[in-house]
JSON list of C-alpha atoms in Angstrom, two decimals:
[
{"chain": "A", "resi": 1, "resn": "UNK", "atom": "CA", "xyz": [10.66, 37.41, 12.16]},
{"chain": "A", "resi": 2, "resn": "UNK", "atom": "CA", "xyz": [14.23, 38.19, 11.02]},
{"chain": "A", "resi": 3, "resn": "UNK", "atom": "CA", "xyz": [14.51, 34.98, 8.37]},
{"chain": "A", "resi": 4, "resn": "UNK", "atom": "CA", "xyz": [10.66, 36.74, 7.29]},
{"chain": "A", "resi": 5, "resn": "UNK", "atom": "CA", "xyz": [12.77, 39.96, 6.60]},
{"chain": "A", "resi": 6, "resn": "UNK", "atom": "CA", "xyz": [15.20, 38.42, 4.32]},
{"chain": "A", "resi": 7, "resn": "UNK", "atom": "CA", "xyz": [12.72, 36.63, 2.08]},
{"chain": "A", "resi": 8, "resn": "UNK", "atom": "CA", "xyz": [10.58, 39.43, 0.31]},
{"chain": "A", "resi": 9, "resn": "UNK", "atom": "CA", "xyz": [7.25, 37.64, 0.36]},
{"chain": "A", "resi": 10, "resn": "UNK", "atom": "CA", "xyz": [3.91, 37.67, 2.33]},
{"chain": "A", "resi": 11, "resn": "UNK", "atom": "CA", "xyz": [2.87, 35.61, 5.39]},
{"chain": "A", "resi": 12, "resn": "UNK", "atom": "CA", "xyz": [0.81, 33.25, 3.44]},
{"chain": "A", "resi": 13, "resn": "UNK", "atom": "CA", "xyz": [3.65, 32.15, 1.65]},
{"chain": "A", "resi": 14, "resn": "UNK", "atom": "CA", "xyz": [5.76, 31.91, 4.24]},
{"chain": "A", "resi": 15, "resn": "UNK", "atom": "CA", "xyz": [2.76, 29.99, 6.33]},
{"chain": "A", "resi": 16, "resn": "UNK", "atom": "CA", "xyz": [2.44, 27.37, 3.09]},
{"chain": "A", "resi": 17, "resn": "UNK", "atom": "CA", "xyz": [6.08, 26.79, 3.11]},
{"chain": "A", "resi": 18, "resn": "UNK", "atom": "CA", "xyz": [6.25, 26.46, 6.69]},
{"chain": "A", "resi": 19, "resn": "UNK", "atom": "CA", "xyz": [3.75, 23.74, 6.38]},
{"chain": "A", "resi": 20, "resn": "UNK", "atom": "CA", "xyz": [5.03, 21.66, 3.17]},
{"chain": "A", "resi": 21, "resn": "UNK", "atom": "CA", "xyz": [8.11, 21.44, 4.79]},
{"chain": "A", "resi": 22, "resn": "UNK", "atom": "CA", "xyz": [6.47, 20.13, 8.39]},
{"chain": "A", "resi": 23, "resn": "UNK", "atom": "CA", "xyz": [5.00, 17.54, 6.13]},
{"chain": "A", "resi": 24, "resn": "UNK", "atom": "CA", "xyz": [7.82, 16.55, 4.19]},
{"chain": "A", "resi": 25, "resn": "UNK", "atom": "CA", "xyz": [9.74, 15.74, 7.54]},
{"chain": "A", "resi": 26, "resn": "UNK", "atom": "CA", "xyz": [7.11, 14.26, 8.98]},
{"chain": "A", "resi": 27, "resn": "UNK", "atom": "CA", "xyz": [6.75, 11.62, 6.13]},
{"chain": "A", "resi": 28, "resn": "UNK", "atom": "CA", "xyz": [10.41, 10.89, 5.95]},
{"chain": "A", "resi": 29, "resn": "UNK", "atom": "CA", "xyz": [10.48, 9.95, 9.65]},
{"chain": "A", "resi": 30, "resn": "UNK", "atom": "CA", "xyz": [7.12, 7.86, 9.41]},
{"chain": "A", "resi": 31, "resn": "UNK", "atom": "CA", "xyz": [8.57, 6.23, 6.33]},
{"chain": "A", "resi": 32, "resn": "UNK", "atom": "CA", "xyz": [11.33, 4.73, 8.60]},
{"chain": "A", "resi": 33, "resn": "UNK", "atom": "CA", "xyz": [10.86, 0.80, 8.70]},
{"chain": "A", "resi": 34, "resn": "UNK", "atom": "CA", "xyz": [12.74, -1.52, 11.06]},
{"chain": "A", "resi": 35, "resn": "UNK", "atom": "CA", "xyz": [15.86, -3.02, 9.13]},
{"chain": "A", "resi": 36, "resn": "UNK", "atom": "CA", "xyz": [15.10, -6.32, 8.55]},
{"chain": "A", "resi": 37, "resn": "UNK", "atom": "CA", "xyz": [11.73, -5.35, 6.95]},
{"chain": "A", "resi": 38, "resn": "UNK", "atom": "CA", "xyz": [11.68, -6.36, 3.20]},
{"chain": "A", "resi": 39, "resn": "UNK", "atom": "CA", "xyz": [12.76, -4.75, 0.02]},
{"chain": "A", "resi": 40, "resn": "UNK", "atom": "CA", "xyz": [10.57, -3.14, -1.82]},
{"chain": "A", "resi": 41, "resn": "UNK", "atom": "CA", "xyz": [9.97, -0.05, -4.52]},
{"chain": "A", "resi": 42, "resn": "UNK", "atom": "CA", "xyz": [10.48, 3.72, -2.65]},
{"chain": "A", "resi": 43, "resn": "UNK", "atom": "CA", "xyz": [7.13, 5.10, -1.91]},
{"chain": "A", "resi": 44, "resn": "UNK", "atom": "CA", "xyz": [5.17, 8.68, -2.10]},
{"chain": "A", "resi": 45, "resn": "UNK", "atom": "CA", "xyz": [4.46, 10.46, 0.52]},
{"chain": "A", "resi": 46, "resn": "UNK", "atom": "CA", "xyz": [0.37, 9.80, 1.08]},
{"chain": "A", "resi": 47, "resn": "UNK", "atom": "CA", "xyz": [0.19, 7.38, -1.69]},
{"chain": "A", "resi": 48, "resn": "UNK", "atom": "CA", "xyz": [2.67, 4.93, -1.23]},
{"chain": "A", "resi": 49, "resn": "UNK", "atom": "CA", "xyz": [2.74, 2.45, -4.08]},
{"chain": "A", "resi": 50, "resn": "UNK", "atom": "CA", "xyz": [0.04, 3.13, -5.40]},
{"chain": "A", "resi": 51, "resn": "UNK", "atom": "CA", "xyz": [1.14, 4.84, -8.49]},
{"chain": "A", "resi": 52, "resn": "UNK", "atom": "CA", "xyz": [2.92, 1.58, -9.46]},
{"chain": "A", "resi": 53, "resn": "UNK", "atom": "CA", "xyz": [0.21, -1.18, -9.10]},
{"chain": "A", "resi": 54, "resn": "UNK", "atom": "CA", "xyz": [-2.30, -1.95, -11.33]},
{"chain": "A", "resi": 55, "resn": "UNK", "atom": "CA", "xyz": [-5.56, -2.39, -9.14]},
{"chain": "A", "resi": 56, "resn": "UNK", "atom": "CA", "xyz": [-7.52, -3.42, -11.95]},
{"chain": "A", "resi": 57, "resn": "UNK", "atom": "CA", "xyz": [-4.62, -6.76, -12.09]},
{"chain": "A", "resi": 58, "resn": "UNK", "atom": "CA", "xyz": [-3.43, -6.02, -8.93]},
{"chain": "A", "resi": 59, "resn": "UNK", "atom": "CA", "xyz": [-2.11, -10.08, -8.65]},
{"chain": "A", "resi": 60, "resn": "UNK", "atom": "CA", "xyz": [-0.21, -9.26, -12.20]},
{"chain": "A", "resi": 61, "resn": "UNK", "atom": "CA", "xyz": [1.39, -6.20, -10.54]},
{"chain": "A", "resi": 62, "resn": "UNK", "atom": "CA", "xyz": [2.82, -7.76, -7.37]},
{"chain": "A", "resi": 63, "resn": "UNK", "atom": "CA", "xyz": [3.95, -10.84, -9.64]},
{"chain": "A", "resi": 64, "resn": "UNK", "atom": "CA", "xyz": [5.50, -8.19, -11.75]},
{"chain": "A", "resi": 65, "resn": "UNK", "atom": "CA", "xyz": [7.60, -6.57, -8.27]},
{"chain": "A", "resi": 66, "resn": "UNK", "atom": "CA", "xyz": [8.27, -9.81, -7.53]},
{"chain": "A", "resi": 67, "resn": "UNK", "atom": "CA", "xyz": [10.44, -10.58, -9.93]},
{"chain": "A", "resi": 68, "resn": "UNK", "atom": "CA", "xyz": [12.44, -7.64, -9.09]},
{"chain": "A", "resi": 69, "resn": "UNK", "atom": "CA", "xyz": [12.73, -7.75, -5.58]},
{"chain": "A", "resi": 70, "resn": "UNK", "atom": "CA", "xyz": [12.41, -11.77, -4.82]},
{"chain": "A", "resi": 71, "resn": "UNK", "atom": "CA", "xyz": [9.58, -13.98, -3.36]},
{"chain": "A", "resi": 72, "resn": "UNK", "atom": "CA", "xyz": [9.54, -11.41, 0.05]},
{"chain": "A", "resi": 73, "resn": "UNK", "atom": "CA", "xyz": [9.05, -7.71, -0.48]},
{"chain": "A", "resi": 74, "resn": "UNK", "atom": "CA", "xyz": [7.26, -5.01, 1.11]},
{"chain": "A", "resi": 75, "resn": "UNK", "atom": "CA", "xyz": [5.00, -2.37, -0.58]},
{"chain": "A", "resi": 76, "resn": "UNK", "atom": "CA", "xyz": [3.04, 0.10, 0.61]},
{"chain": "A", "resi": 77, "resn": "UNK", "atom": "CA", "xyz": [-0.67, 0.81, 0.20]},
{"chain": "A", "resi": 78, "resn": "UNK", "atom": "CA", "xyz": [-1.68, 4.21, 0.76]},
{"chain": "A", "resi": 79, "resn": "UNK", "atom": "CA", "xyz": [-0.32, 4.72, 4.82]},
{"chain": "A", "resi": 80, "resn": "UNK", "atom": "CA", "xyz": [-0.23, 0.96, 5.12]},
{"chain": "A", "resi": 81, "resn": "UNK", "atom": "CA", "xyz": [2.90, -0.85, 4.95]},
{"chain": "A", "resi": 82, "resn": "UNK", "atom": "CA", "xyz": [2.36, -4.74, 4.04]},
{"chain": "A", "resi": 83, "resn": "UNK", "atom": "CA", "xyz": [4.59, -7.73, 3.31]},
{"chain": "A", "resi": 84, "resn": "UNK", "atom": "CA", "xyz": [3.85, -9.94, 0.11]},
{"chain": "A", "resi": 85, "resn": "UNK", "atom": "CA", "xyz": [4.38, -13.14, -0.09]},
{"chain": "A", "resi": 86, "resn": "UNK", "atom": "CA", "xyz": [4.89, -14.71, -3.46]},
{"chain": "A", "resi": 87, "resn": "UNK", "atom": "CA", "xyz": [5.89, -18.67, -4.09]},
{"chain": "A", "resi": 88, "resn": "UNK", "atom": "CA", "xyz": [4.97, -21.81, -2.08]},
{"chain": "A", "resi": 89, "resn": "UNK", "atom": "CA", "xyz": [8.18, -21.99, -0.57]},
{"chain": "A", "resi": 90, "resn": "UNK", "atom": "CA", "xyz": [8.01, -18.01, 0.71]},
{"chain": "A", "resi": 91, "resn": "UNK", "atom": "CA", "xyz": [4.38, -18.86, 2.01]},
{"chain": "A", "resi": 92, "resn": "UNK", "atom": "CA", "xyz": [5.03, -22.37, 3.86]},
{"chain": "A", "resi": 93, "resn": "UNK", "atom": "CA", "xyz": [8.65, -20.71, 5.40]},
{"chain": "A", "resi": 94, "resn": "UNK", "atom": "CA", "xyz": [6.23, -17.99, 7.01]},
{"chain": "A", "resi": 95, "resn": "UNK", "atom": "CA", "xyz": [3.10, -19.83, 7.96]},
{"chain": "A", "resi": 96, "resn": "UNK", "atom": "CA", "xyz": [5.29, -22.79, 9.46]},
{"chain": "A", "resi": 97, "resn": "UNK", "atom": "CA", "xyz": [8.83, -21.13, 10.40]},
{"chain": "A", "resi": 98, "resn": "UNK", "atom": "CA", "xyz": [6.95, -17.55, 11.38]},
{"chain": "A", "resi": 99, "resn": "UNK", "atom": "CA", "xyz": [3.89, -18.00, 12.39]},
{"chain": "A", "resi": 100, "resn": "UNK", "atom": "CA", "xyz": [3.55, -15.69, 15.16]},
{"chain": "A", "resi": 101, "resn": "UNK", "atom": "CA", "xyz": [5.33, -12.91, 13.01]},
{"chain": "A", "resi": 102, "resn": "UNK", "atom": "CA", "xyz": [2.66, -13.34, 10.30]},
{"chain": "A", "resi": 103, "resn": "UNK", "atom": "CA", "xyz": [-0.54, -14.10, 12.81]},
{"chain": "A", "resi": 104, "resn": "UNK", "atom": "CA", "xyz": [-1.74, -10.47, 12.99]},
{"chain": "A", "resi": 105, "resn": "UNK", "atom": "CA", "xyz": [-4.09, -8.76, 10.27]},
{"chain": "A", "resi": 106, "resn": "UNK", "atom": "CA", "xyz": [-4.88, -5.28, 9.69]},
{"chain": "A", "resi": 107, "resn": "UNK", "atom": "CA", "xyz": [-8.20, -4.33, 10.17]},
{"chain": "A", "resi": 108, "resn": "UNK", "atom": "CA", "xyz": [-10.34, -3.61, 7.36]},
{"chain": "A", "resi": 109, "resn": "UNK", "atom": "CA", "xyz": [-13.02, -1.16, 7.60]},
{"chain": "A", "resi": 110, "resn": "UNK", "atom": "CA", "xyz": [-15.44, -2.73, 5.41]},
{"chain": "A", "resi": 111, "resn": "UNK", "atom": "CA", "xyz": [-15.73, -5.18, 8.16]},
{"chain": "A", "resi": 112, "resn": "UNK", "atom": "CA", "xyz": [-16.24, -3.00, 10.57]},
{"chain": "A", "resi": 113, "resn": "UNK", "atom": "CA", "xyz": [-19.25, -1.56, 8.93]},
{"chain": "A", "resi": 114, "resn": "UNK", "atom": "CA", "xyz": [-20.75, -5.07, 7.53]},
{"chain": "A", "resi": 115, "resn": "UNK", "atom": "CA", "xyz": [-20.83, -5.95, 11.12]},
{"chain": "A", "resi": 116, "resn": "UNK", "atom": "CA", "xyz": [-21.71, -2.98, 13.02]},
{"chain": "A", "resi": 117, "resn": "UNK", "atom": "CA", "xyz": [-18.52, -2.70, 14.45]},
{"chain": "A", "resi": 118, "resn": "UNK", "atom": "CA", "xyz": [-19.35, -5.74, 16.64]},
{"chain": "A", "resi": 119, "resn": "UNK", "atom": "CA", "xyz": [-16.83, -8.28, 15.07]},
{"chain": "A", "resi": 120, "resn": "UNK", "atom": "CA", "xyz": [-19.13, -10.37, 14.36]},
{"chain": "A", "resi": 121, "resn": "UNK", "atom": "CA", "xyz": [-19.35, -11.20, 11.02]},
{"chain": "A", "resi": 122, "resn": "UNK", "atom": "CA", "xyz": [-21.79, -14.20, 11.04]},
{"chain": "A", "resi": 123, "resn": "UNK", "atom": "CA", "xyz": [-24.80, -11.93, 9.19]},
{"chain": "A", "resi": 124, "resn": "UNK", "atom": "CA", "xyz": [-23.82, -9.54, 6.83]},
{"chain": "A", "resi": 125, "resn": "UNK", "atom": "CA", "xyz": [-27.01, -7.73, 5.13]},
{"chain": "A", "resi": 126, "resn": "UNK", "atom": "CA", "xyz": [-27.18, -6.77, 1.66]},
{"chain": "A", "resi": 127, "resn": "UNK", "atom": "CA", "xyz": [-29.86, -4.68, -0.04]},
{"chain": "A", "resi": 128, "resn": "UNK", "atom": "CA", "xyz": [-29.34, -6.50, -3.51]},
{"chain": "A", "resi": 129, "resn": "UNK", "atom": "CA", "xyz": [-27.19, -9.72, -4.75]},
{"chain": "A", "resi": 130, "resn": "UNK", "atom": "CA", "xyz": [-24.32, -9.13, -7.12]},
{"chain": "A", "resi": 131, "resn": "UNK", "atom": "CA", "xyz": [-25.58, -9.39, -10.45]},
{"chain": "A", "resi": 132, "resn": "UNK", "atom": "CA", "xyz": [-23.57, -12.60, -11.34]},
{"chain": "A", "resi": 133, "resn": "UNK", "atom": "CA", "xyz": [-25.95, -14.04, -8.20]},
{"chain": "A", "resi": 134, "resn": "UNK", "atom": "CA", "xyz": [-28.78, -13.00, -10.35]},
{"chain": "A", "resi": 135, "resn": "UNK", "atom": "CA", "xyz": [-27.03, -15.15, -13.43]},
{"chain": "A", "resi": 136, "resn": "UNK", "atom": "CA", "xyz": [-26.66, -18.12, -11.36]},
{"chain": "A", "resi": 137, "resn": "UNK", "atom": "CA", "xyz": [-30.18, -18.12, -10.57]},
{"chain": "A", "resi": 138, "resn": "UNK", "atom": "CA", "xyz": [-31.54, -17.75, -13.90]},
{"chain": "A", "resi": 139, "resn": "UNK", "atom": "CA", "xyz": [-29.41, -21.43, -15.04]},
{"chain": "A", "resi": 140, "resn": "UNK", "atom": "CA", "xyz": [-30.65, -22.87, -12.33]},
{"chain": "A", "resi": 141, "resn": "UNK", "atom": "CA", "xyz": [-34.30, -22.42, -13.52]}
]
Protein backbone atom coordinates (compact mmCIF):
# COMPACT_ATOMS: atom_id res chain seq x y z
CA UNK A 1 0.00 0.00 0.00
CA UNK A 2 2.83 2.50 0.66
CA UNK A 3 4.50 2.21 -3.16
CA UNK A 4 0.26 2.78 -4.04
CA UNK A 5 0.68 6.10 -2.02
CA UNK A 6 3.53 7.42 -3.93
CA UNK A 7 2.10 6.86 -7.40
CA UNK A 8 -1.09 9.18 -7.68
CA UNK A 9 -3.25 6.81 -9.69
CA UNK A 10 -6.23 4.38 -9.18
CA UNK A 11 -6.20 0.62 -8.41
CA UNK A 12 -7.00 -0.36 -11.89
CA UNK A 13 -3.99 1.07 -13.04
CA UNK A 14 -1.97 -0.09 -10.63
CA UNK A 15 -3.77 -3.78 -11.08
CA UNK A 16 -2.90 -3.48 -15.17
CA UNK A 17 0.61 -2.63 -14.43
CA UNK A 18 0.94 -5.17 -11.90
CA UNK A 19 -0.07 -7.63 -14.48
CA UNK A 20 1.98 -6.46 -17.74
CA UNK A 21 4.85 -6.62 -15.76
CA UNK A 22 4.00 -10.45 -14.33
CA UNK A 23 3.83 -11.17 -17.99
CA UNK A 24 6.78 -9.58 -19.21
CA UNK A 25 8.89 -11.68 -16.61
CA UNK A 26 7.23 -14.53 -17.18
CA UNK A 27 8.07 -14.51 -21.00
CA UNK A 28 11.66 -13.63 -20.49
CA UNK A 29 12.18 -16.69 -18.26
CA UNK A 30 10.12 -19.07 -20.67
CA UNK A 31 12.12 -17.61 -23.52
CA UNK A 32 15.28 -19.17 -21.91
CA UNK A 33 16.63 -22.01 -24.31
CA UNK A 34 19.38 -24.48 -23.37
CA UNK A 35 22.82 -23.14 -24.79
CA UNK A 36 23.62 -25.21 -27.41
CA UNK A 37 20.16 -24.65 -29.02
CA UNK A 38 20.54 -22.85 -32.44
CA UNK A 39 20.75 -19.30 -33.55
CA UNK A 40 18.06 -17.77 -34.61
CA UNK A 41 16.10 -14.12 -34.97
CA UNK A 42 14.88 -12.68 -31.18
CA UNK A 43 11.27 -13.39 -30.79
CA UNK A 44 7.91 -11.55 -29.37
CA UNK A 45 6.49 -12.35 -26.56
CA UNK A 46 3.14 -14.56 -27.73
CA UNK A 47 4.05 -14.40 -31.30
CA UNK A 48 7.37 -15.48 -31.68
CA UNK A 49 8.53 -15.22 -35.27
CA UNK A 50 5.79 -14.82 -36.64
CA UNK A 51 5.98 -11.25 -37.61
CA UNK A 52 9.03 -12.17 -39.76
CA UNK A 53 7.85 -15.18 -41.92
CA UNK A 54 5.95 -15.07 -44.78
CA UNK A 55 3.25 -17.93 -44.37
CA UNK A 56 1.94 -17.42 -47.66
CA UNK A 57 6.04 -18.56 -48.90
CA UNK A 58 6.79 -19.76 -45.74
CA UNK A 59 9.80 -22.20 -47.56
CA UNK A 60 11.10 -18.65 -49.18
CA UNK A 61 11.16 -17.17 -45.65
CA UNK A 62 13.17 -19.81 -43.78
CA UNK A 63 15.54 -19.97 -46.98
CA UNK A 64 15.71 -16.28 -46.53
CA UNK A 65 16.89 -16.79 -42.35
CA UNK A 66 18.96 -19.21 -43.52
CA UNK A 67 21.22 -17.38 -45.14
CA UNK A 68 21.68 -15.30 -42.18
CA UNK A 69 22.03 -17.61 -39.53
CA UNK A 70 23.55 -20.89 -41.45
CA UNK A 71 22.04 -24.30 -42.50
CA UNK A 72 20.87 -24.86 -38.43
CA UNK A 73 18.77 -22.22 -36.77
CA UNK A 74 15.96 -22.09 -34.50
CA UNK A 75 12.74 -19.98 -34.86
CA UNK A 76 9.90 -19.80 -33.07
CA UNK A 77 6.25 -20.32 -34.04
CA UNK A 78 3.83 -18.78 -31.89
CA UNK A 79 4.84 -20.66 -28.15
CA UNK A 80 6.62 -23.33 -30.14
CA UNK A 81 10.23 -23.35 -30.42
CA UNK A 82 11.49 -25.52 -33.57
CA UNK A 83 14.83 -26.27 -35.25
CA UNK A 84 15.13 -25.88 -39.18
CA UNK A 85 17.04 -27.69 -41.07
CA UNK A 86 18.18 -26.32 -44.38
CA UNK A 87 20.85 -28.20 -46.92
CA UNK A 88 21.45 -31.94 -47.55
CA UNK A 89 24.41 -31.96 -45.59
CA UNK A 90 22.48 -30.22 -42.31
CA UNK A 91 19.63 -32.89 -42.90
CA UNK A 92 21.81 -36.24 -43.42
CA UNK A 93 24.31 -34.91 -40.22
CA UNK A 94 20.94 -35.00 -38.10
CA UNK A 95 18.98 -37.92 -39.40
CA UNK A 96 22.28 -40.14 -39.40
CA UNK A 97 24.70 -38.44 -36.67
CA UNK A 98 21.42 -37.36 -34.36
CA UNK A 99 18.90 -39.37 -34.77
CA UNK A 100 17.58 -39.78 -31.41
CA UNK A 101 17.90 -35.90 -30.85
CA UNK A 102 15.68 -35.30 -33.91
CA UNK A 103 13.19 -38.56 -33.43
CA UNK A 104 10.48 -36.68 -31.48
CA UNK A 105 7.59 -34.54 -33.19
CA UNK A 106 5.32 -32.11 -31.79
CA UNK A 107 1.93 -32.93 -31.83
CA UNK A 108 -0.33 -31.32 -34.14
CA UNK A 109 -3.82 -30.77 -33.29
CA UNK A 110 -5.30 -31.18 -36.57
CA UNK A 111 -4.43 -34.74 -36.05
CA UNK A 112 -5.84 -35.06 -33.09
CA UNK A 113 -9.19 -34.04 -34.35
CA UNK A 114 -8.97 -35.96 -37.92
CA UNK A 115 -8.61 -38.96 -35.79
CA UNK A 116 -10.72 -38.54 -32.85
CA UNK A 117 -7.98 -38.21 -30.68
CA UNK A 118 -7.34 -41.97 -31.09
CA UNK A 119 -3.95 -41.76 -33.04
CA UNK A 120 -5.07 -43.47 -35.49
CA UNK A 121 -4.92 -41.88 -38.55
CA UNK A 122 -5.75 -44.72 -41.03
CA UNK A 123 -9.47 -43.02 -41.95
CA UNK A 124 -9.70 -39.53 -42.00
CA UNK A 125 -13.38 -38.29 -43.14
CA UNK A 126 -13.99 -35.41 -45.21
CA UNK A 127 -17.34 -33.81 -46.03
CA UNK A 128 -16.09 -32.54 -49.56
CA UNK A 129 -12.73 -33.12 -51.77
CA UNK A 130 -10.45 -30.18 -52.35
CA UNK A 131 -11.48 -28.57 -55.37
CA UNK A 132 -8.26 -29.43 -57.36
CA UNK A 133 -9.70 -33.29 -56.56
CA UNK A 134 -12.72 -32.14 -58.37
CA UNK A 135 -10.21 -30.93 -61.45
CA UNK A 136 -8.53 -34.16 -61.56
CA UNK A 137 -11.66 -35.88 -62.00
CA UNK A 138 -13.08 -33.89 -64.67
CA UNK A 139 -9.53 -34.86 -67.09
CA UNK A 140 -9.96 -38.04 -66.28
CA UNK A 141 -13.43 -38.20 -67.98
Amino acid sequence: MALLKLFPTDYTTALSLLTLFLFLVVSVIRRRVPRNFPPGPTPLPLIGNLHQLDLKKLDWSLIGLAEKYGNVFSVELGPLKAVVLTGYDAVKDALVNHADQFSGRPPIPIFDDYSFRTGNLGLCLSLRSPPHFSQLDASQG
